[in-house]
PDB file of C-alpha atoms and ligand atoms in Angstrom:
ATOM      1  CA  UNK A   5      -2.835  87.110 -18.886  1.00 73.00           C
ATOM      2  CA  UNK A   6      -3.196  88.242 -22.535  1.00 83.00           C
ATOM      3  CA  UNK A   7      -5.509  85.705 -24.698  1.00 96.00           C
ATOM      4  CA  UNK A   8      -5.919  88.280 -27.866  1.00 97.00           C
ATOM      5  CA  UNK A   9      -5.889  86.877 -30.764  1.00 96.00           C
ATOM      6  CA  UNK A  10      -6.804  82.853 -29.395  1.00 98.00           C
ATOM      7  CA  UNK A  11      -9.428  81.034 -29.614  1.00 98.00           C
ATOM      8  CA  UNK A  12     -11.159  79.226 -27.009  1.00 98.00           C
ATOM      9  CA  UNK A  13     -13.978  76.593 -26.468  1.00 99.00           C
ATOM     10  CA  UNK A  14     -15.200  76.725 -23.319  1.00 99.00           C
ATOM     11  CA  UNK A  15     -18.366  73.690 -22.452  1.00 99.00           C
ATOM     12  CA  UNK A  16     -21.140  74.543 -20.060  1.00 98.00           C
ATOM     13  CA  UNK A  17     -20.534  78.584 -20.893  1.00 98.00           C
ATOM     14  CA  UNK A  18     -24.042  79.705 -20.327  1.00 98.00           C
ATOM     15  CA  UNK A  19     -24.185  79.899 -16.442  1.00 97.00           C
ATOM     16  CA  UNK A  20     -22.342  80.095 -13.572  1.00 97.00           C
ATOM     17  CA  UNK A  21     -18.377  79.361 -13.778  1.00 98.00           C
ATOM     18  CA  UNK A  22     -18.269  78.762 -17.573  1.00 98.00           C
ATOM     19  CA  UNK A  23     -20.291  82.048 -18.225  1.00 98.00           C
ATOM     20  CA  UNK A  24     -17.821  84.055 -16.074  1.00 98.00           C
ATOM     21  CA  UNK A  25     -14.784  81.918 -17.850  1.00 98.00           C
ATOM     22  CA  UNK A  26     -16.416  83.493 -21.269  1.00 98.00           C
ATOM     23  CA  UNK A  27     -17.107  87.113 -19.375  1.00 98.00           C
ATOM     24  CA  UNK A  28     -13.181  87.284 -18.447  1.00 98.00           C
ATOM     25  CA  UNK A  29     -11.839  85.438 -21.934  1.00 98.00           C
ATOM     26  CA  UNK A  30     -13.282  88.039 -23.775  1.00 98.00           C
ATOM     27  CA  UNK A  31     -12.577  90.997 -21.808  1.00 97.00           C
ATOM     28  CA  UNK A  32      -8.526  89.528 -22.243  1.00 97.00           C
ATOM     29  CA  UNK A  33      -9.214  89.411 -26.214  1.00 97.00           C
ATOM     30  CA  UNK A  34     -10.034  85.969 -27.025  1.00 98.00           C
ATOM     31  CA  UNK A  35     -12.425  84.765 -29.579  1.00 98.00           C
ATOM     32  CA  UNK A  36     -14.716  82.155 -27.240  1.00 98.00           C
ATOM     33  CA  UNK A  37     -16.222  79.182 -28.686  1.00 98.00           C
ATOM     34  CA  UNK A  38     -19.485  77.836 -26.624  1.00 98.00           C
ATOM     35  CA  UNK A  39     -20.856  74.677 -26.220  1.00 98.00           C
ATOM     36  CA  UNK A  40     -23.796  75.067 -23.850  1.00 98.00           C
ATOM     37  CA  UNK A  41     -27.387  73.522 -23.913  1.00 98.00           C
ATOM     38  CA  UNK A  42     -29.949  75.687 -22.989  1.00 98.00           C
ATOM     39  CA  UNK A  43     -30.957  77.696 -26.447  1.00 98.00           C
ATOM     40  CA  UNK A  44     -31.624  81.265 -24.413  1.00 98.00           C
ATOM     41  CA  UNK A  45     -27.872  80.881 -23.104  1.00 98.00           C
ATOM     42  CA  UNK A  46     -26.405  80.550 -26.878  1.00 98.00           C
ATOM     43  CA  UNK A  47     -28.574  83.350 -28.054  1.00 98.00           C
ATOM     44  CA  UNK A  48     -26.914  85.371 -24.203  1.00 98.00           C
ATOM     45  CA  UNK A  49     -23.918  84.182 -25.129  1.00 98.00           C
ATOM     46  CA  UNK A  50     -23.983  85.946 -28.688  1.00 98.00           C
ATOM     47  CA  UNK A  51     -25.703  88.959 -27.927  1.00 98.00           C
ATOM     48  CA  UNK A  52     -23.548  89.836 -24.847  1.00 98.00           C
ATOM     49  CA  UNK A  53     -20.320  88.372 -25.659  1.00 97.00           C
ATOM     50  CA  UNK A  54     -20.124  87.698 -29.616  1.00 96.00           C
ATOM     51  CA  UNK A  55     -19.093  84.327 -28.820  1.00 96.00           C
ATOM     52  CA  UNK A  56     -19.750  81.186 -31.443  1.00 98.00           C
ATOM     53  CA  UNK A  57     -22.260  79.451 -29.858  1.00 98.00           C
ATOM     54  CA  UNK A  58     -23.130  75.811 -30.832  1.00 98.00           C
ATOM     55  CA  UNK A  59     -25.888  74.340 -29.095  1.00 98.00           C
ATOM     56  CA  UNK A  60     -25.624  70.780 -27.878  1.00 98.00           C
ATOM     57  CA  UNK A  61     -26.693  67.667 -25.360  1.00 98.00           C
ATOM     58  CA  UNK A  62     -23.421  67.024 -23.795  1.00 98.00           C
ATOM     59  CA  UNK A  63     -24.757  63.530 -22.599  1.00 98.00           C
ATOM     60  CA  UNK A  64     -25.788  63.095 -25.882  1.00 98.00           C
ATOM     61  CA  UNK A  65     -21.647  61.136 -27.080  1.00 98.00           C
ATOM     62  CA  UNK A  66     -22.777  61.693 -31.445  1.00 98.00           C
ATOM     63  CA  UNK A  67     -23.883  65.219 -31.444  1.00 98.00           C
ATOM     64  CA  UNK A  68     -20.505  66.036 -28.083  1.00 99.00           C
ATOM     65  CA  UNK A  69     -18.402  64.738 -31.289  1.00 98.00           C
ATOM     66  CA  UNK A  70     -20.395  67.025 -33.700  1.00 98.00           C
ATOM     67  CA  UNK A  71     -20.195  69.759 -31.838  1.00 98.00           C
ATOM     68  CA  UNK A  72     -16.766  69.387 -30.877  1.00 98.00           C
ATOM     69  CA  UNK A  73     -15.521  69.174 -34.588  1.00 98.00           C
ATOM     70  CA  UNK A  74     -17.990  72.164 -35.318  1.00 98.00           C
ATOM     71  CA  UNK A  75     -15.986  74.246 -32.528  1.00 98.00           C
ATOM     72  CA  UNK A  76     -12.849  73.801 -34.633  1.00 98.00           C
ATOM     73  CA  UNK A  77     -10.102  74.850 -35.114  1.00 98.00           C
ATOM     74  CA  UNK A  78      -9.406  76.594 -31.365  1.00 98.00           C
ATOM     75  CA  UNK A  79      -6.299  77.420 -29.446  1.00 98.00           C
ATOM     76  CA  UNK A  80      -7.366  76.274 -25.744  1.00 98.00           C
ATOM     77  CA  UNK A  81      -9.668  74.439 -24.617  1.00 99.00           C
ATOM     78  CA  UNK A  82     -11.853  74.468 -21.227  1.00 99.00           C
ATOM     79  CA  UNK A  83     -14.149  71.352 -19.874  1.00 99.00           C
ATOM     80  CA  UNK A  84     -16.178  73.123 -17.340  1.00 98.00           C
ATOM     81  CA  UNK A  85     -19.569  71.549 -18.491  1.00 98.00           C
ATOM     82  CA  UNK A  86     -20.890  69.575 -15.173  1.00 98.00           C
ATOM     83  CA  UNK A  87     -24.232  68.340 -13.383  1.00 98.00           C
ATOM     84  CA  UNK A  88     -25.206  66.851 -10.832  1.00 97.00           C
ATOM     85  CA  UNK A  89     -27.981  64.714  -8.992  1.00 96.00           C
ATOM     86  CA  UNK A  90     -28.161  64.099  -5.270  1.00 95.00           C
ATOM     87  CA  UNK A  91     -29.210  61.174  -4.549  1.00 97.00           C
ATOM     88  CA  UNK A  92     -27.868  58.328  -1.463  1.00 97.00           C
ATOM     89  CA  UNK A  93     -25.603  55.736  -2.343  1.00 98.00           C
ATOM     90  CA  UNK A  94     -27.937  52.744  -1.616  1.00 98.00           C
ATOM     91  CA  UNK A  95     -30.244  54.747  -4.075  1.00 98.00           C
ATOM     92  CA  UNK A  96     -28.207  55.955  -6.673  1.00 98.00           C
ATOM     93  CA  UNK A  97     -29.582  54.635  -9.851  1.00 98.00           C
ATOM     94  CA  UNK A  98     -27.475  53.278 -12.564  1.00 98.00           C
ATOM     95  CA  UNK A  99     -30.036  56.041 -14.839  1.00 98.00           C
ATOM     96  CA  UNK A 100     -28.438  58.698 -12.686  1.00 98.00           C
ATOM     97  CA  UNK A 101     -24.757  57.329 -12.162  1.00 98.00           C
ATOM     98  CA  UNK A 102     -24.897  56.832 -16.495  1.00 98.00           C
ATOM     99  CA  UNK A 103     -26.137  60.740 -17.747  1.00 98.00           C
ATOM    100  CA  UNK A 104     -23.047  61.830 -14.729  1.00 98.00           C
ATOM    101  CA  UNK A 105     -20.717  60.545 -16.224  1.00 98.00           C
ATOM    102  CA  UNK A 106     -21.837  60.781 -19.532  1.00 99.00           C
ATOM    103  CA  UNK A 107     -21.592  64.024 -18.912  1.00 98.00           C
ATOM    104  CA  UNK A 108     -18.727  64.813 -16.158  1.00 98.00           C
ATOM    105  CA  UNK A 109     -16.533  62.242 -17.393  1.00 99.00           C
ATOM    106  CA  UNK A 110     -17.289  60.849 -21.496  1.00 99.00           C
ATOM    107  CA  UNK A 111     -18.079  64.362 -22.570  1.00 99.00           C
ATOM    108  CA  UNK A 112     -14.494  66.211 -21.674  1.00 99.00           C
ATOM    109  CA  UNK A 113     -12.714  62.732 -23.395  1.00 99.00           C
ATOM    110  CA  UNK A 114     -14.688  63.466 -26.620  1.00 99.00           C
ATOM    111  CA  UNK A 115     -14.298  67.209 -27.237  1.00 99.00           C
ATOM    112  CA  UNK A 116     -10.730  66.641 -25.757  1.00 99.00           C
ATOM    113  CA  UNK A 117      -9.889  64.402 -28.561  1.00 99.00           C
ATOM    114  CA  UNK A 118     -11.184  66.313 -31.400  1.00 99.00           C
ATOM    115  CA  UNK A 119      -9.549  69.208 -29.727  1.00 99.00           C
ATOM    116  CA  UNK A 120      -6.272  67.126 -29.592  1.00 99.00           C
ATOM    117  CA  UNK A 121      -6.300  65.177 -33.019  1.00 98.00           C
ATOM    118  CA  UNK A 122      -6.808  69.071 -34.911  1.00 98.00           C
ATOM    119  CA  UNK A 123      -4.139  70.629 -32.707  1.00 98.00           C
ATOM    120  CA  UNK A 124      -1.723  67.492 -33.986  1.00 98.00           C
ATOM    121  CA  UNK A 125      -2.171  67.529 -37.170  1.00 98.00           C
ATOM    122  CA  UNK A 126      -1.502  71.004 -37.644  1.00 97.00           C
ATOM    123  CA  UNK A 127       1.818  71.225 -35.475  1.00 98.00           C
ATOM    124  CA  UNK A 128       0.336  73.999 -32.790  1.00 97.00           C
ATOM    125  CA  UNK A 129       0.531  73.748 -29.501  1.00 98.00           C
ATOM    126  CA  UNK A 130      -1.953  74.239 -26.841  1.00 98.00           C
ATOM    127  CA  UNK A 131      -3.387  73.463 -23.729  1.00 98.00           C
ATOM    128  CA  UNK A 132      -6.686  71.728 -21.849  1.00 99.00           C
ATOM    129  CA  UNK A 133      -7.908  72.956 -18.447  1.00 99.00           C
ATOM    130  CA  UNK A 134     -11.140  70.289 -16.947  1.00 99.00           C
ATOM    131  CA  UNK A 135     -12.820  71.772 -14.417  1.00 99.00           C
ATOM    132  CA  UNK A 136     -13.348  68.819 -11.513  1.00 98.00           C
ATOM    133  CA  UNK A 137     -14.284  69.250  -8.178  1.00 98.00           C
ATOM    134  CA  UNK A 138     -12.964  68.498  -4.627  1.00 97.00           C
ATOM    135  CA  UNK A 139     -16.130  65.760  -4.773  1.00 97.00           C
ATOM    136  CA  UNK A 140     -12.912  63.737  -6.843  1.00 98.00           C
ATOM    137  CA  UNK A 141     -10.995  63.903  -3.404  1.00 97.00           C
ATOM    138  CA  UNK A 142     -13.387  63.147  -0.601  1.00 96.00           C
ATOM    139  CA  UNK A 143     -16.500  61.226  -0.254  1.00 96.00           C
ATOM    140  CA  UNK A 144     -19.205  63.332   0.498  1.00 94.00           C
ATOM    141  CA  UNK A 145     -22.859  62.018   1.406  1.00 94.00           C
ATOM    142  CA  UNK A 146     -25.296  62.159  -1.885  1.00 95.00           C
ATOM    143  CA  UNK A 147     -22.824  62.835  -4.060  1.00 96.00           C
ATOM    144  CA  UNK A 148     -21.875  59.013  -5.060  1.00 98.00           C
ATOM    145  CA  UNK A 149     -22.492  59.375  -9.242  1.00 98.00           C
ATOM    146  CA  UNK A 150     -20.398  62.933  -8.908  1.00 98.00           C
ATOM    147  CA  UNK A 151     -17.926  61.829  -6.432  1.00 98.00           C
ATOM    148  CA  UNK A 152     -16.888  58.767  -9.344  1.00 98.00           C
ATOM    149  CA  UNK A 153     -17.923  60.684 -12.598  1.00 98.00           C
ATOM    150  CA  UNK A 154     -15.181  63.334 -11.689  1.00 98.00           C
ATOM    151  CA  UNK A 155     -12.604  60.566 -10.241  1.00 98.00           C
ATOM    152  CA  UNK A 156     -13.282  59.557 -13.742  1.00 98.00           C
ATOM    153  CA  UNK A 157     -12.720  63.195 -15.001  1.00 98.00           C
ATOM    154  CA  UNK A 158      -8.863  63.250 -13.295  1.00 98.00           C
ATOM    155  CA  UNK A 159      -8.120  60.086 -14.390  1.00 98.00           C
ATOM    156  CA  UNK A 160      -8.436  61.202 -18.097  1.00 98.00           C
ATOM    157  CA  UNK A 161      -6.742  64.701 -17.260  1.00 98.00           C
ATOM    158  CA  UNK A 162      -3.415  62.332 -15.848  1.00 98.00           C
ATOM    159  CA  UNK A 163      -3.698  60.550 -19.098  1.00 98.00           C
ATOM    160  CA  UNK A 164      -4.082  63.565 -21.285  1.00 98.00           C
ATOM    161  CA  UNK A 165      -1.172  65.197 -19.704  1.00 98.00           C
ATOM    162  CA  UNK A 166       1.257  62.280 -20.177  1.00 98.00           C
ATOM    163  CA  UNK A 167       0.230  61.332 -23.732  1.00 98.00           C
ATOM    164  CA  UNK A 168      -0.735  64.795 -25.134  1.00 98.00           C
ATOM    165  CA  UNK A 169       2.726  66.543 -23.690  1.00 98.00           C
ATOM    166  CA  UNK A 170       4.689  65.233 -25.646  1.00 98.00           C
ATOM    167  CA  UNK A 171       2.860  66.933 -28.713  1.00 98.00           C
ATOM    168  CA  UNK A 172       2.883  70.424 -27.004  1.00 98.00           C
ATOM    169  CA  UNK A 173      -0.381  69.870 -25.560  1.00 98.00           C
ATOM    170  CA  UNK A 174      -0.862  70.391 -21.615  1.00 98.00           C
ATOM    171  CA  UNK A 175      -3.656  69.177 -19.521  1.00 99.00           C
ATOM    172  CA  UNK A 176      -4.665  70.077 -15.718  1.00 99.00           C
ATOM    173  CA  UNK A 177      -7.710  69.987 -13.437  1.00 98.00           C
ATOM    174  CA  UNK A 178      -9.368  72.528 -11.347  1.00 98.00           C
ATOM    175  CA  UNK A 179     -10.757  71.597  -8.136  1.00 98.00           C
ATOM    176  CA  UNK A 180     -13.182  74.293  -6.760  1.00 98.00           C
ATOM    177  CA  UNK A 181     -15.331  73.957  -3.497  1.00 97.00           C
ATOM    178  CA  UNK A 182     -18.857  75.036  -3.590  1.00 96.00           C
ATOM    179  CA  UNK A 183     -18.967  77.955  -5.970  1.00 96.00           C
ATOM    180  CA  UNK A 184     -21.854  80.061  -6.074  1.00 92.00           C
ATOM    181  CA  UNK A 185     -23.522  79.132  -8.925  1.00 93.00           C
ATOM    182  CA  UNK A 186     -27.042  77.926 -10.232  1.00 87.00           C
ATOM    183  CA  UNK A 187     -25.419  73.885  -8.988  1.00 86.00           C
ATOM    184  CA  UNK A 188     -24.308  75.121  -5.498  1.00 88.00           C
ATOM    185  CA  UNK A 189     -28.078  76.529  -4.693  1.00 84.00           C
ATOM    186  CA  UNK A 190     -28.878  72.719  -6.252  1.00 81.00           C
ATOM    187  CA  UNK A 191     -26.738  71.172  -4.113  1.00 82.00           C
ATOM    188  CA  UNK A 192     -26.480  73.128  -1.194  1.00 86.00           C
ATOM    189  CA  UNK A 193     -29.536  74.773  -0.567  1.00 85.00           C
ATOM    190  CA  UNK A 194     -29.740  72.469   2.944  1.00 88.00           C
ATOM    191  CA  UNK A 195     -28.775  75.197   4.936  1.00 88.00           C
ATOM    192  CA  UNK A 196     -27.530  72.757   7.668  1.00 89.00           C
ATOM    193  CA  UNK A 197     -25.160  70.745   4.856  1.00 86.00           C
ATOM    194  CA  UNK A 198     -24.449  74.143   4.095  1.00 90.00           C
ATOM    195  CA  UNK A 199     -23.211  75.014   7.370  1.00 92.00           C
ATOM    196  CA  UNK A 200     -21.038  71.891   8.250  1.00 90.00           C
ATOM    197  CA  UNK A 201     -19.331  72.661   4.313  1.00 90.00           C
ATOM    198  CA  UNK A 202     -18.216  76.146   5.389  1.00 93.00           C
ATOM    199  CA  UNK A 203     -16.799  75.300   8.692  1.00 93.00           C
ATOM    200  CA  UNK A 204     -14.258  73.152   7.030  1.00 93.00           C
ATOM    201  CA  UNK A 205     -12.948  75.931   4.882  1.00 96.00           C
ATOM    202  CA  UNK A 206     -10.339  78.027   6.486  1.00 96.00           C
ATOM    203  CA  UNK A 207     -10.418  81.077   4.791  1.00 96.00           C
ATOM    204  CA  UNK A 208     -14.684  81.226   5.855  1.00 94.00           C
ATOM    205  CA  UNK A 209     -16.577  81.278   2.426  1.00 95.00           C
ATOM    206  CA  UNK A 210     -17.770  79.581  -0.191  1.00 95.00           C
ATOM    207  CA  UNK A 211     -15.912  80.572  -4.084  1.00 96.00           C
ATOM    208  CA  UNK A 212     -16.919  83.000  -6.083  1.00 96.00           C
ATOM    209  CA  UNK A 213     -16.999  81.645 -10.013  1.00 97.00           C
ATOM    210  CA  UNK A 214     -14.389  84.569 -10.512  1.00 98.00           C
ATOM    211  CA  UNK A 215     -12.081  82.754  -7.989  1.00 98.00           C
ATOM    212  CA  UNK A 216     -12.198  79.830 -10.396  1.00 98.00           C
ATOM    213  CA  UNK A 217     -12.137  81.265 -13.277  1.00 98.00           C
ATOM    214  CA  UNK A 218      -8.899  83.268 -12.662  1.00 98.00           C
ATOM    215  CA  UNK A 219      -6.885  79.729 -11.414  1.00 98.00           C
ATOM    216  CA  UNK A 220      -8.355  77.872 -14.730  1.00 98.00           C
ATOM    217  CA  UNK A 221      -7.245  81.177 -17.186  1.00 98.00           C
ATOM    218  CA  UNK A 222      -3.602  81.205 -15.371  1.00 98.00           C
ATOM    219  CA  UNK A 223      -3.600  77.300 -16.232  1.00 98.00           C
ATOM    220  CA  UNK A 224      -4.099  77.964 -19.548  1.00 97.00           C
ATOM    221  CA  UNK A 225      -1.686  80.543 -20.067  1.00 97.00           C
ATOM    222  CA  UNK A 226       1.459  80.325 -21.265  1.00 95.00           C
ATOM    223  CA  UNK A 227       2.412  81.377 -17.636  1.00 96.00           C
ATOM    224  CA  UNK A 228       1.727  78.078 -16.571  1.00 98.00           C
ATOM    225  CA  UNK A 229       4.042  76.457 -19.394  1.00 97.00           C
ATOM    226  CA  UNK A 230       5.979  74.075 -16.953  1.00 98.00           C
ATOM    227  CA  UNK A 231       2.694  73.229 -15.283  1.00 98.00           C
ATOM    228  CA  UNK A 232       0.944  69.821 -16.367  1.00 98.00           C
ATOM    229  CA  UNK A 233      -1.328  66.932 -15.210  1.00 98.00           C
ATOM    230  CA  UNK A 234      -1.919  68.330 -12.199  1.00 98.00           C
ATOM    231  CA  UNK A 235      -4.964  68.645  -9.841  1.00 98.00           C
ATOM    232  CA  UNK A 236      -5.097  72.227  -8.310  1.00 98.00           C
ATOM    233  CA  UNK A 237      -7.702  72.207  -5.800  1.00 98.00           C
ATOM    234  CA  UNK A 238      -9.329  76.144  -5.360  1.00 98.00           C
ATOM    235  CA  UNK A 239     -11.247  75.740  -2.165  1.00 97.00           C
ATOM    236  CA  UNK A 240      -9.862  78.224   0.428  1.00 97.00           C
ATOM    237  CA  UNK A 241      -7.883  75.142   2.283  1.00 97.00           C
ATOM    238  CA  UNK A 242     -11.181  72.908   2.078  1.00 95.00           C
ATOM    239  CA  UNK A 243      -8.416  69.894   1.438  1.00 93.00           C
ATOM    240  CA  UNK A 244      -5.899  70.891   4.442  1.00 91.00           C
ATOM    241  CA  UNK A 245      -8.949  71.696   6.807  1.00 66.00           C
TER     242      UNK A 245
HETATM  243  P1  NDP B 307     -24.004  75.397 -13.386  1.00 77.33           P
HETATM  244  O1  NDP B 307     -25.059  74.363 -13.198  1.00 77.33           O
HETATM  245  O2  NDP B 307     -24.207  76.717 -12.769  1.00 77.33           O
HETATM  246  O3  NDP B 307     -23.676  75.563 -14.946  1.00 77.33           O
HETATM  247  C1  NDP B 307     -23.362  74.422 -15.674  1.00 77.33           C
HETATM  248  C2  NDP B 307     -23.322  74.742 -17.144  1.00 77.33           C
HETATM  249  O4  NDP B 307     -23.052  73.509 -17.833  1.00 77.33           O
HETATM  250  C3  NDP B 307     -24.661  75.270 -17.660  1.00 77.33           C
HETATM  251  O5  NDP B 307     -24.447  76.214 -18.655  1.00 77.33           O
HETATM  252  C4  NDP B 307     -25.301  74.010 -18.220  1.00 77.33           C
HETATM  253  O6  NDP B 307     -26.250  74.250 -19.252  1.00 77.33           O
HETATM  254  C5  NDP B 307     -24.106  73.288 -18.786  1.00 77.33           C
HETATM  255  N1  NDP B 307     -24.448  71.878 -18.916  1.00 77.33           N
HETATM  256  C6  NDP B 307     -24.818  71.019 -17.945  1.00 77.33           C
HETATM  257  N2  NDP B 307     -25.182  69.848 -18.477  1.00 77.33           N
HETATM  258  C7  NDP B 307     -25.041  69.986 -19.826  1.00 77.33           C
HETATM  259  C8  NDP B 307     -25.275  69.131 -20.921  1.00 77.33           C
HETATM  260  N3  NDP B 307     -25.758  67.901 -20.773  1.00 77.33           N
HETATM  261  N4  NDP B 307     -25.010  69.582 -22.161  1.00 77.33           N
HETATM  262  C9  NDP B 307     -24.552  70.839 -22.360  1.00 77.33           C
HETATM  263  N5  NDP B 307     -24.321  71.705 -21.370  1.00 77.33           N
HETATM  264  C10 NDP B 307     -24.567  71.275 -20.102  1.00 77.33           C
HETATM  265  O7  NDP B 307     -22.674  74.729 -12.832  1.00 77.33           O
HETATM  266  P2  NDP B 307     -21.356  75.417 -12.234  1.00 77.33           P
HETATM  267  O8  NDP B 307     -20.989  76.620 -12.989  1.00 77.33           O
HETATM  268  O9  NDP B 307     -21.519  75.485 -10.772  1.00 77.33           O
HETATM  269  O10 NDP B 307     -20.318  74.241 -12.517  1.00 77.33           O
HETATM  270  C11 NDP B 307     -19.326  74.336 -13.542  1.00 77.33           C
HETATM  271  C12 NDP B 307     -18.341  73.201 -13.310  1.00 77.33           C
HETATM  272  O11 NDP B 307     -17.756  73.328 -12.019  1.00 77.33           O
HETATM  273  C13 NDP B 307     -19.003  71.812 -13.341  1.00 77.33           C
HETATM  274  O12 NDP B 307     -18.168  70.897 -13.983  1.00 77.33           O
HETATM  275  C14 NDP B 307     -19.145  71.471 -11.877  1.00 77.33           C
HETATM  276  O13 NDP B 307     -19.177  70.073 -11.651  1.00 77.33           O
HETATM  277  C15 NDP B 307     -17.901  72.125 -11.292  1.00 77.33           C
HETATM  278  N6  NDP B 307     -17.988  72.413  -9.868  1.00 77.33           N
HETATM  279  C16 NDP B 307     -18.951  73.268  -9.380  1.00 77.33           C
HETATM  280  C17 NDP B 307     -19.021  73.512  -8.021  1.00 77.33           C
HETATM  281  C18 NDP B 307     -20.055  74.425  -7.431  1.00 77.33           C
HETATM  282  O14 NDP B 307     -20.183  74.448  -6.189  1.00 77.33           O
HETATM  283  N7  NDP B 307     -20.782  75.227  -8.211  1.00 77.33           N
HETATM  284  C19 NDP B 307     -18.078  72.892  -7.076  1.00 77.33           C
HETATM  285  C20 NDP B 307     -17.110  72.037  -7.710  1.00 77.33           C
HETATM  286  C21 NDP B 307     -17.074  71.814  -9.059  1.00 77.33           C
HETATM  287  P3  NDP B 307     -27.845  74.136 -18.943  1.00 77.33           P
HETATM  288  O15 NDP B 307     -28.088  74.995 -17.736  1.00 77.33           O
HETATM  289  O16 NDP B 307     -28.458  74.666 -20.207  1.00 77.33           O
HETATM  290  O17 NDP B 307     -28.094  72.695 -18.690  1.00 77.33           O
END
């Protein structure tokens, strides 16, 4: 898959599955545009990948639009900004449950629409790739804010496919299991969770953030020109286990 010449944003780029997203972009010849928040990973991001790197709050929904219209004009676009809080169900907090989906959810609708709208106006084509979770398929325990803020997230990605298509504009979700990034050790540090995860995944690991990255690049591409608005799980048979 050949991106030279295109320009992509790509949210969340400064760790874990966005910054490998960025790594393999750019080593395929596209021009990256981040949106990250920690200041050290925009100044990374520069140094080691020349990307554009705008700094920005994703929970924050003013400075998301900002940003988003800052990023512009871009070919693609990639969603892959995502956090998470474990916390119970009886003791999930509506504090928690709002910056998740602020996040998860509002954030990929607002740079998606910006993204959109400049993409229209112009004519182009172009296509949107939000990076979900299996957490949007299956309850699992302390995960109620991330299990519904990416529910959320594939709700809007149905939408976006239906309504956008017809303007030459695809949209799909990725799906990836744990992924061994700076959120997995968050989330799955319990070595006994851990455990009871990996058993349920047939091919016997957890994902790489190259694993994902690849499925959400092909997405993209035109490769995947007949494919849109749908859910692609990449989880090594997590869902069928
Ligand atoms: P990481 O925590 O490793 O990286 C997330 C990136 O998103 C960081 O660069 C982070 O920046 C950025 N980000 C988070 N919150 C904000 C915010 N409010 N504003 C701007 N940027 C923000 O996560 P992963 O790489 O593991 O996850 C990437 C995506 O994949 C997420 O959507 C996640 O839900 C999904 N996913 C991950 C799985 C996993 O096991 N790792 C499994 C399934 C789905 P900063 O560090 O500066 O806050």
């Amino acid at each position: 898959m050949e991106f030279k010449g295109k320009t992509v944003i790509v949210t969340g780029a400064g760790k874990g599955i966005g910054r490998e997203i960025v790594r393999m972009l750019v080593e395929r010849g596209a021009q990256v545009v981040a949106l990250t928040r920690s200041g050290a990973d925009v100044e990374a991001l520069r140094g080691e990948f020349g990307c554009r790197a705008i700094q920005v709050d994703l929970a924050d929904a003013d400075a998301t639009k900002e940003a988003a219209i800052a990023a512009l004009p871009a070919d693609f676009l990639i969603n892959c900004a995502g956090t998470t809080e474990l916390q119970p169900f009886l003791e999930t907090t509506v504090e928690a449950f709002d910056r998740l989906v602020a996040v998860n959810t509002r954030a990929p609708m607002i740079v998606a629409q910006e993204y959109a709208r400049s993409l229209i106006k112009e004519g182009r084509p172009g296509a949107i790739v939000n990076v979900s979770s299996v957490a949007s398929f299956v309850g699992i325990p302390d995960h109620a804010a991330y299990c519904a803020s990416k529910g959320g997230l594939d709700g809007l990605t149905r939408v976006m496919a239906k309504e956008l298509a017809p303007h030459g504009i695809r949209a799909n979700g990725v799906h990836p299991t744990v992924t061994l990034t700076p959120m997995a050790v968050k989330a799955w540090s319990d070595p006994e969770k851990a455990a009871g995860m990996m058993k349920r995944i047939p091919v016997g690991r957890f994902a790489e953030p190259a694993d994902i990255a690849e499925v959400v690049l092909f997405l993209l591409s035109d490769q995947a020109a007949m494919v849109n608005g749908i859910s692609m799980p990449v989880d090594g048979g997590y869902m069928i286990a």
